[in-house]
């Protein structure tokens, strides 16, 4: 039987606590008991990739939430000496990628993607294909579906670190950076994967039977005032990164909506005007917990009842 139920989770750094709490709340609904167990394909980018890999490894959603609340400060730990070496962040990443790798390894252990309990897809971006011909950078979609391009032998924590290595926040990991540079919302990537002719026919999905739940990590109402911005590299580098990571979400949402209609549902909450929460905003985690705990999930709950 092919894939029938997909859960996809966006990137967003510490904002990953929002979908973690949403999942926890939905799992606590008596009328939705066991709905998460019926997911047969998990996709996630960056922090969403960590959620997808963790759920596929059998980690409970309550434990997943606790990881954000208790361990995020270790991932986004900075030091005066590091800032001094990096000339106040002008040179060098904000945080050590080894901290990120250590925490992900602690959660996922030495499992390979093939040893996970569910199918997964996790985007990252390869900065050097090292190909003999047409050497270039390229998107990379790690997955554990059978087939000639399977990444089943790859360590899950390596994939988790690669997808979460956001430019300027962390150094690259094994030549990869955050998959959010092309797929912050991995929903369409997951949908396309279910149609790949290279995987066995019994693993491919029938679009007419497919259901896809997409979870965002919280959207800030941001804008750049004015009609003309004569900026150079220094002025654009961080705003452009945020524009790039946020801007692709709507494209994937549109594509999935057109292909699946009512069999696709996206929960993408928006923060109040003036509230911007960066990927490394560890001090805002209590606010994020309260925000996620107060979200109205009635529409999502009704969609799960009708479609899951």
mmCIF file of C-alpha atoms in Angstrom:
data_model
loop_
_atom_site.group_PDB
_atom_site.id
_atom_site.type_symbol
_atom_site.label_atom_id
_atom_site.label_comp_id
_atom_site.label_asym_id
_atom_site.label_seq_id
_atom_site.Cartn_x
_atom_site.Cartn_y
_atom_site.Cartn_z
ATOM 1 C CA UNK A 1 0.000 0.000 0.000
ATOM 2 C CA UNK A 2 1.365 3.450 -0.912
ATOM 3 C CA UNK A 3 1.821 6.524 1.234
ATOM 4 C CA UNK A 4 -1.502 7.986 2.335
ATOM 5 C CA UNK A 5 -0.812 10.403 5.223
ATOM 6 C CA UNK A 6 1.981 12.977 5.308
ATOM 7 C CA UNK A 7 3.023 15.315 8.111
ATOM 8 C CA UNK A 8 5.316 18.180 7.035
ATOM 9 C CA UNK A 9 6.941 20.691 9.412
ATOM 10 C CA UNK A 10 8.589 24.016 8.500
ATOM 11 C CA UNK A 11 11.937 25.377 9.560
ATOM 12 C CA UNK A 12 12.303 28.131 12.149
ATOM 13 C CA UNK A 13 14.923 27.415 14.815
ATOM 14 C CA UNK A 14 13.598 27.734 18.372
ATOM 15 C CA UNK A 15 10.135 28.367 16.917
ATOM 16 C CA UNK A 16 9.994 24.614 16.422
ATOM 17 C CA UNK A 17 8.523 24.492 19.908
ATOM 18 C CA UNK A 18 5.266 25.792 18.363
ATOM 19 C CA UNK A 19 4.536 22.745 16.137
ATOM 20 C CA UNK A 20 5.837 20.482 18.926
ATOM 21 C CA UNK A 21 3.171 21.851 21.285
ATOM 22 C CA UNK A 22 0.524 21.780 18.538
ATOM 23 C CA UNK A 23 1.270 18.088 17.999
ATOM 24 C CA UNK A 24 1.163 17.448 21.736
ATOM 25 C CA UNK A 25 -2.215 19.170 22.069
ATOM 26 C CA UNK A 26 -3.717 17.312 19.114
ATOM 27 C CA UNK A 27 -2.466 13.995 20.455
ATOM 28 C CA UNK A 28 -4.156 14.769 23.785
ATOM 29 C CA UNK A 29 -7.580 15.094 22.098
ATOM 30 C CA UNK A 30 -9.587 11.975 23.086
ATOM 31 C CA UNK A 31 -11.380 11.945 19.740
ATOM 32 C CA UNK A 32 -8.063 12.009 17.849
ATOM 33 C CA UNK A 33 -6.351 9.197 19.710
ATOM 34 C CA UNK A 34 -3.683 7.528 17.607
ATOM 35 C CA UNK A 35 -3.829 10.004 14.711
ATOM 36 C CA UNK A 36 -0.079 10.649 14.776
ATOM 37 C CA UNK A 37 0.656 6.922 14.676
ATOM 38 C CA UNK A 38 -1.179 6.766 11.341
ATOM 39 C CA UNK A 39 1.302 9.146 9.703
ATOM 40 C CA UNK A 40 3.382 7.063 7.308
ATOM 41 C CA UNK A 41 5.631 9.807 5.872
ATOM 42 C CA UNK A 42 7.303 12.675 7.754
ATOM 43 C CA UNK A 43 8.976 15.636 6.071
ATOM 44 C CA UNK A 44 10.766 18.495 7.763
ATOM 45 C CA UNK A 45 13.222 21.283 7.072
ATOM 46 C CA UNK A 46 15.747 22.632 9.570
ATOM 47 C CA UNK A 47 14.066 22.535 13.001
ATOM 48 C CA UNK A 48 11.151 20.778 11.285
ATOM 49 C CA UNK A 49 13.632 18.171 10.069
ATOM 50 C CA UNK A 50 14.638 17.527 13.675
ATOM 51 C CA UNK A 51 10.985 17.055 14.581
ATOM 52 C CA UNK A 52 10.396 14.709 11.638
ATOM 53 C CA UNK A 53 13.486 12.613 12.399
ATOM 54 C CA UNK A 54 12.652 12.463 16.112
ATOM 55 C CA UNK A 55 9.074 11.355 15.539
ATOM 56 C CA UNK A 56 10.253 8.742 13.039
ATOM 57 C CA UNK A 57 12.666 7.511 15.716
ATOM 58 C CA UNK A 58 9.754 7.001 18.107
ATOM 59 C CA UNK A 59 10.394 9.979 20.378
ATOM 60 C CA UNK A 60 7.262 11.124 22.193
ATOM 61 C CA UNK A 61 5.893 14.592 21.372
ATOM 62 C CA UNK A 62 6.029 15.560 25.037
ATOM 63 C CA UNK A 63 9.724 14.744 25.139
ATOM 64 C CA UNK A 64 10.193 16.635 21.904
ATOM 65 C CA UNK A 65 8.668 19.748 23.443
ATOM 66 C CA UNK A 66 10.894 19.408 26.497
ATOM 67 C CA UNK A 67 13.971 19.251 24.279
ATOM 68 C CA UNK A 68 13.229 22.741 22.957
ATOM 69 C CA UNK A 69 12.524 24.144 26.379
ATOM 70 C CA UNK A 70 15.526 22.551 28.069
ATOM 71 C CA UNK A 71 18.226 22.198 25.407
ATOM 72 C CA UNK A 72 17.848 25.089 22.948
ATOM 73 C CA UNK A 73 20.111 27.284 25.099
ATOM 74 C CA UNK A 74 22.929 24.767 24.611
ATOM 75 C CA UNK A 75 22.526 24.878 20.826
ATOM 76 C CA UNK A 76 22.493 28.679 20.682
ATOM 77 C CA UNK A 77 25.273 29.239 23.205
ATOM 78 C CA UNK A 78 27.629 32.098 22.382
ATOM 79 C CA UNK A 79 30.717 33.444 24.075
ATOM 80 C CA UNK A 80 32.587 36.722 24.271
ATOM 81 C CA UNK A 81 35.780 35.060 23.047
ATOM 82 C CA UNK A 82 34.024 33.632 20.013
ATOM 83 C CA UNK A 83 32.538 37.049 19.185
ATOM 84 C CA UNK A 84 35.974 38.609 19.581
ATOM 85 C CA UNK A 85 37.506 36.058 17.203
ATOM 86 C CA UNK A 86 34.698 36.687 14.686
ATOM 87 C CA UNK A 87 35.100 40.497 14.931
ATOM 88 C CA UNK A 88 31.692 40.973 16.527
ATOM 89 C CA UNK A 89 29.975 38.542 14.116
ATOM 90 C CA UNK A 90 31.266 40.244 10.970
ATOM 91 C CA UNK A 91 33.374 37.166 10.300
ATOM 92 C CA UNK A 92 32.334 33.663 11.263
ATOM 93 C CA UNK A 93 29.001 32.145 12.230
ATOM 94 C CA UNK A 94 27.098 33.221 15.334
ATOM 95 C CA UNK A 95 27.133 29.777 16.993
ATOM 96 C CA UNK A 96 29.172 26.592 16.923
ATOM 97 C CA UNK A 97 27.760 23.891 14.660
ATOM 98 C CA UNK A 98 29.384 21.329 16.983
ATOM 99 C CA UNK A 99 26.895 22.346 19.691
ATOM 100 C CA UNK A 100 24.038 21.684 17.269
ATOM 101 C CA UNK A 101 25.538 18.357 16.203
ATOM 102 C CA UNK A 102 26.084 17.238 19.801
ATOM 103 C CA UNK A 103 22.495 17.909 20.845
ATOM 104 C CA UNK A 104 21.009 16.208 17.774
ATOM 105 C CA UNK A 105 23.309 13.201 18.270
ATOM 106 C CA UNK A 106 22.205 13.005 21.885
ATOM 107 C CA UNK A 107 18.569 12.711 20.757
ATOM 108 C CA UNK A 108 18.884 10.487 17.701
ATOM 109 C CA UNK A 109 21.879 8.374 18.663
ATOM 110 C CA UNK A 110 23.582 6.394 15.920
ATOM 111 C CA UNK A 111 20.462 5.364 14.017
ATOM 112 C CA UNK A 112 20.624 5.475 10.257
ATOM 113 C CA UNK A 113 17.682 6.753 8.219
ATOM 114 C CA UNK A 114 16.895 3.135 7.289
ATOM 115 C CA UNK A 115 16.534 2.281 10.978
ATOM 116 C CA UNK A 116 13.800 4.867 11.542
ATOM 117 C CA UNK A 117 10.258 3.614 11.948
ATOM 118 C CA UNK A 118 8.723 5.740 9.198
ATOM 119 C CA UNK A 119 9.585 7.179 5.812
ATOM 120 C CA UNK A 120 11.250 10.588 6.067
ATOM 121 C CA UNK A 121 12.370 13.365 3.745
ATOM 122 C CA UNK A 122 14.682 16.146 4.930
ATOM 123 C CA UNK A 123 15.951 18.964 2.652
ATOM 124 C CA UNK A 124 19.461 20.382 2.882
ATOM 125 C CA UNK A 125 21.611 22.295 0.409
ATOM 126 C CA UNK A 126 24.892 20.839 -0.846
ATOM 127 C CA UNK A 127 27.447 23.589 -1.527
ATOM 128 C CA UNK A 128 29.659 21.350 -3.686
ATOM 129 C CA UNK A 129 28.424 18.284 -5.578
ATOM 130 C CA UNK A 130 32.051 17.265 -6.238
ATOM 131 C CA UNK A 131 30.866 15.845 -9.540
ATOM 132 C CA UNK A 132 33.450 15.087 -12.216
ATOM 133 C CA UNK A 133 31.340 16.999 -14.737
ATOM 134 C CA UNK A 134 29.050 19.957 -14.039
ATOM 135 C CA UNK A 135 30.418 20.461 -10.530
ATOM 136 C CA UNK A 136 28.065 22.856 -8.730
ATOM 137 C CA UNK A 137 25.974 23.436 -5.631
ATOM 138 C CA UNK A 138 22.556 21.762 -5.546
ATOM 139 C CA UNK A 139 19.542 20.967 -3.386
ATOM 140 C CA UNK A 140 19.699 17.672 -1.527
ATOM 141 C CA UNK A 141 16.634 15.758 -0.363
ATOM 142 C CA UNK A 142 17.695 13.113 2.142
ATOM 143 C CA UNK A 143 15.197 10.247 2.342
ATOM 144 C CA UNK A 144 14.920 6.601 3.355
ATOM 145 C CA UNK A 145 12.650 5.325 0.585
ATOM 146 C CA UNK A 146 14.074 2.271 -1.182
ATOM 147 C CA UNK A 147 15.645 2.908 -4.553
ATOM 148 C CA UNK A 148 18.865 3.873 -6.237
ATOM 149 C CA UNK A 149 19.060 7.316 -4.602
ATOM 150 C CA UNK A 150 18.126 6.211 -1.073
ATOM 151 C CA UNK A 151 20.050 7.708 1.853
ATOM 152 C CA UNK A 152 19.110 4.868 4.168
ATOM 153 C CA UNK A 153 22.706 4.277 5.254
ATOM 154 C CA UNK A 154 23.211 7.904 6.348
ATOM 155 C CA UNK A 155 23.244 8.647 10.076
ATOM 156 C CA UNK A 156 20.061 10.458 11.096
ATOM 157 C CA UNK A 157 21.899 12.959 13.278
ATOM 158 C CA UNK A 158 24.153 13.900 10.354
ATOM 159 C CA UNK A 159 21.052 14.665 8.288
ATOM 160 C CA UNK A 160 19.542 16.626 11.172
ATOM 161 C CA UNK A 161 22.657 18.739 11.557
ATOM 162 C CA UNK A 162 22.940 19.380 7.815
ATOM 163 C CA UNK A 163 19.346 20.564 7.459
ATOM 164 C CA UNK A 164 19.606 22.889 10.460
ATOM 165 C CA UNK A 165 22.943 24.550 9.640
ATOM 166 C CA UNK A 166 21.430 27.935 8.814
ATOM 167 C CA UNK A 167 23.842 30.361 7.065
ATOM 168 C CA UNK A 168 25.340 33.008 9.373
ATOM 169 C CA UNK A 169 23.876 31.226 12.419
ATOM 170 C CA UNK A 170 26.048 28.100 12.089
ATOM 171 C CA UNK A 171 29.048 26.999 10.095
ATOM 172 C CA UNK A 172 28.376 24.574 7.264
ATOM 173 C CA UNK A 173 28.169 20.890 8.161
ATOM 174 C CA UNK A 174 29.946 18.415 5.895
ATOM 175 C CA UNK A 175 29.469 20.877 3.040
ATOM 176 C CA UNK A 176 25.742 21.385 3.639
ATOM 177 C CA UNK A 177 23.639 24.335 4.781
ATOM 178 C CA UNK A 178 20.042 24.659 5.947
ATOM 179 C CA UNK A 179 17.449 23.227 3.550
ATOM 180 C CA UNK A 180 15.405 26.350 4.172
ATOM 181 C CA UNK A 181 17.381 28.146 1.480
ATOM 182 C CA UNK A 182 15.084 26.409 -1.013
ATOM 183 C CA UNK A 183 12.336 24.631 0.963
ATOM 184 C CA UNK A 184 11.499 26.198 4.327
ATOM 185 C CA UNK A 185 8.100 24.569 3.885
ATOM 186 C CA UNK A 186 8.874 21.000 2.701
ATOM 187 C CA UNK A 187 5.268 20.076 1.849
ATOM 188 C CA UNK A 188 5.673 20.172 -1.927
ATOM 189 C CA UNK A 189 8.970 18.289 -1.756
ATOM 190 C CA UNK A 190 7.205 15.555 0.209
ATOM 191 C CA UNK A 191 4.312 15.467 -2.233
ATOM 192 C CA UNK A 192 6.690 15.141 -5.196
ATOM 193 C CA UNK A 193 8.610 12.346 -3.459
ATOM 194 C CA UNK A 194 5.462 10.210 -3.263
ATOM 195 C CA UNK A 195 5.287 10.277 -7.079
ATOM 196 C CA UNK A 196 8.937 9.334 -7.728
ATOM 197 C CA UNK A 197 9.040 6.528 -10.315
ATOM 198 C CA UNK A 198 12.362 5.320 -8.845
ATOM 199 C CA UNK A 199 10.727 4.029 -5.666
ATOM 200 C CA UNK A 200 8.740 0.762 -5.689
ATOM 201 C CA UNK A 201 5.202 1.088 -7.032
ATOM 202 C CA UNK A 202 3.685 -0.082 -3.747
ATOM 203 C CA UNK A 203 5.343 2.869 -1.968
ATOM 204 C CA UNK A 204 4.105 5.545 -4.364
ATOM 205 C CA UNK A 205 0.997 7.500 -3.462
ATOM 206 C CA UNK A 206 -2.287 7.845 -5.267
ATOM 207 C CA UNK A 207 -2.908 11.603 -5.210
ATOM 208 C CA UNK A 208 -6.647 11.020 -4.909
ATOM 209 C CA UNK A 209 -6.090 9.234 -1.589
ATOM 210 C CA UNK A 210 -3.286 11.362 -0.182
ATOM 211 C CA UNK A 211 -3.732 13.601 2.892
ATOM 212 C CA UNK A 212 -1.140 16.174 3.900
ATOM 213 C CA UNK A 213 -0.958 18.169 7.134
ATOM 214 C CA UNK A 214 1.545 21.051 7.046
ATOM 215 C CA UNK A 215 2.656 22.852 10.220
ATOM 216 C CA UNK A 216 4.366 26.236 10.352
ATOM 217 C CA UNK A 217 6.539 27.498 13.201
ATOM 218 C CA UNK A 218 5.026 30.967 13.522
ATOM 219 C CA UNK A 219 5.099 33.836 11.062
ATOM 220 C CA UNK A 220 6.198 37.376 11.875
ATOM 221 C CA UNK A 221 4.558 40.312 10.118
ATOM 222 C CA UNK A 222 7.685 41.852 8.643
ATOM 223 C CA UNK A 223 8.288 44.387 5.926
ATOM 224 C CA UNK A 224 10.926 46.797 4.638
ATOM 225 C CA UNK A 225 9.492 50.281 4.395
ATOM 226 C CA UNK A 226 10.035 52.435 1.322
ATOM 227 C CA UNK A 227 10.069 51.987 -2.460
ATOM 228 C CA UNK A 228 13.811 52.193 -3.118
ATOM 229 C CA UNK A 229 16.608 50.462 -1.205
ATOM 230 C CA UNK A 230 20.080 51.179 -2.531
ATOM 231 C CA UNK A 231 21.729 48.567 -0.328
ATOM 232 C CA UNK A 232 24.913 46.583 -0.732
ATOM 233 C CA UNK A 233 26.110 43.264 0.672
ATOM 234 C CA UNK A 234 26.363 44.402 4.285
ATOM 235 C CA UNK A 235 22.857 45.882 4.434
ATOM 236 C CA UNK A 236 21.193 42.972 2.607
ATOM 237 C CA UNK A 237 22.846 39.917 4.121
ATOM 238 C CA UNK A 238 20.560 39.272 7.128
ATOM 239 C CA UNK A 239 17.317 40.797 5.697
ATOM 240 C CA UNK A 240 17.877 38.820 2.493
ATOM 241 C CA UNK A 241 18.298 35.600 4.465
ATOM 242 C CA UNK A 242 15.012 36.204 6.271
ATOM 243 C CA UNK A 243 13.258 37.124 3.005
ATOM 244 C CA UNK A 244 14.586 33.963 1.382
ATOM 245 C CA UNK A 245 13.612 31.663 4.255
ATOM 246 C CA UNK A 246 10.126 33.182 4.608
ATOM 247 C CA UNK A 247 9.378 33.817 0.946
ATOM 248 C CA UNK A 248 9.271 30.236 -0.322
ATOM 249 C CA UNK A 249 6.565 29.132 2.126
ATOM 250 C CA UNK A 250 3.703 30.573 0.119
ATOM 251 C CA UNK A 251 4.790 28.866 -3.096
ATOM 252 C CA UNK A 252 4.668 25.369 -1.585
ATOM 253 C CA UNK A 253 1.332 26.180 0.062
ATOM 254 C CA UNK A 254 -0.171 27.265 -3.255
ATOM 255 C CA UNK A 255 1.093 24.185 -5.090
ATOM 256 C CA UNK A 256 -0.179 21.724 -2.489
ATOM 257 C CA UNK A 257 -3.542 23.490 -2.286
ATOM 258 C CA UNK A 258 -3.984 23.216 -6.044
ATOM 259 C CA UNK A 259 -3.014 19.551 -6.216
ATOM 260 C CA UNK A 260 -4.795 18.223 -3.128
ATOM 261 C CA UNK A 261 -7.623 20.713 -2.519
ATOM 262 C CA UNK A 262 -9.387 19.918 0.775
ATOM 263 C CA UNK A 263 -7.143 16.920 1.405
ATOM 264 C CA UNK A 264 -4.390 19.400 2.283
ATOM 265 C CA UNK A 265 -4.426 21.499 5.446
ATOM 266 C CA UNK A 266 -1.883 24.023 6.698
ATOM 267 C CA UNK A 267 -1.679 25.500 10.156
ATOM 268 C CA UNK A 268 0.637 28.524 9.961
ATOM 269 C CA UNK A 269 0.009 30.798 12.959
ATOM 270 C CA UNK A 270 0.957 34.480 12.831
ATOM 271 C CA UNK A 271 2.535 36.387 15.692
ATOM 272 C CA UNK A 272 0.986 39.696 16.782
ATOM 273 C CA UNK A 273 2.102 42.840 14.898
ATOM 274 C CA UNK A 274 5.505 44.019 16.052
ATOM 275 C CA UNK A 275 6.479 40.648 17.483
ATOM 276 C CA UNK A 276 9.473 39.213 15.647
ATOM 277 C CA UNK A 277 11.063 36.040 16.967
ATOM 278 C CA UNK A 278 14.347 35.022 15.404
ATOM 279 C CA UNK A 279 15.554 31.472 14.950
ATOM 280 C CA UNK A 280 17.940 31.872 17.894
ATOM 281 C CA UNK A 281 15.604 33.738 20.280
ATOM 282 C CA UNK A 282 16.033 31.371 23.223
ATOM 283 C CA UNK A 283 14.735 33.962 25.693
ATOM 284 C CA UNK A 284 11.423 34.024 23.793
ATOM 285 C CA UNK A 285 10.727 30.318 24.329
ATOM 286 C CA UNK A 286 8.360 30.970 27.306
ATOM 287 C CA UNK A 287 6.369 33.309 25.051
ATOM 288 C CA UNK A 288 6.329 30.697 22.267
ATOM 289 C CA UNK A 289 5.079 28.058 24.704
ATOM 290 C CA UNK A 290 2.237 30.324 25.817
ATOM 291 C CA UNK A 291 1.481 31.321 22.206
ATOM 292 C CA UNK A 292 1.250 27.698 21.045
ATOM 293 C CA UNK A 293 -0.775 26.673 24.084
ATOM 294 C CA UNK A 294 -3.403 29.306 23.284
ATOM 295 C CA UNK A 295 -3.741 28.665 19.529
ATOM 296 C CA UNK A 296 -7.201 27.855 18.246
ATOM 297 C CA UNK A 297 -6.832 24.349 16.807
ATOM 298 C CA UNK A 298 -10.507 23.787 16.056
ATOM 299 C CA UNK A 299 -10.135 23.972 12.260
ATOM 300 C CA UNK A 300 -7.164 21.609 12.298
ATOM 301 C CA UNK A 301 -9.006 19.241 14.620
ATOM 302 C CA UNK A 302 -12.056 19.238 12.356
ATOM 303 C CA UNK A 303 -9.878 18.611 9.288
ATOM 304 C CA UNK A 304 -8.220 15.632 10.983
ATOM 305 C CA UNK A 305 -11.634 14.217 11.906
ATOM 306 C CA UNK A 306 -12.827 14.543 8.315
ATOM 307 C CA UNK A 307 -9.700 13.418 6.502
ATOM 308 C CA UNK A 308 -7.363 11.404 8.677
#
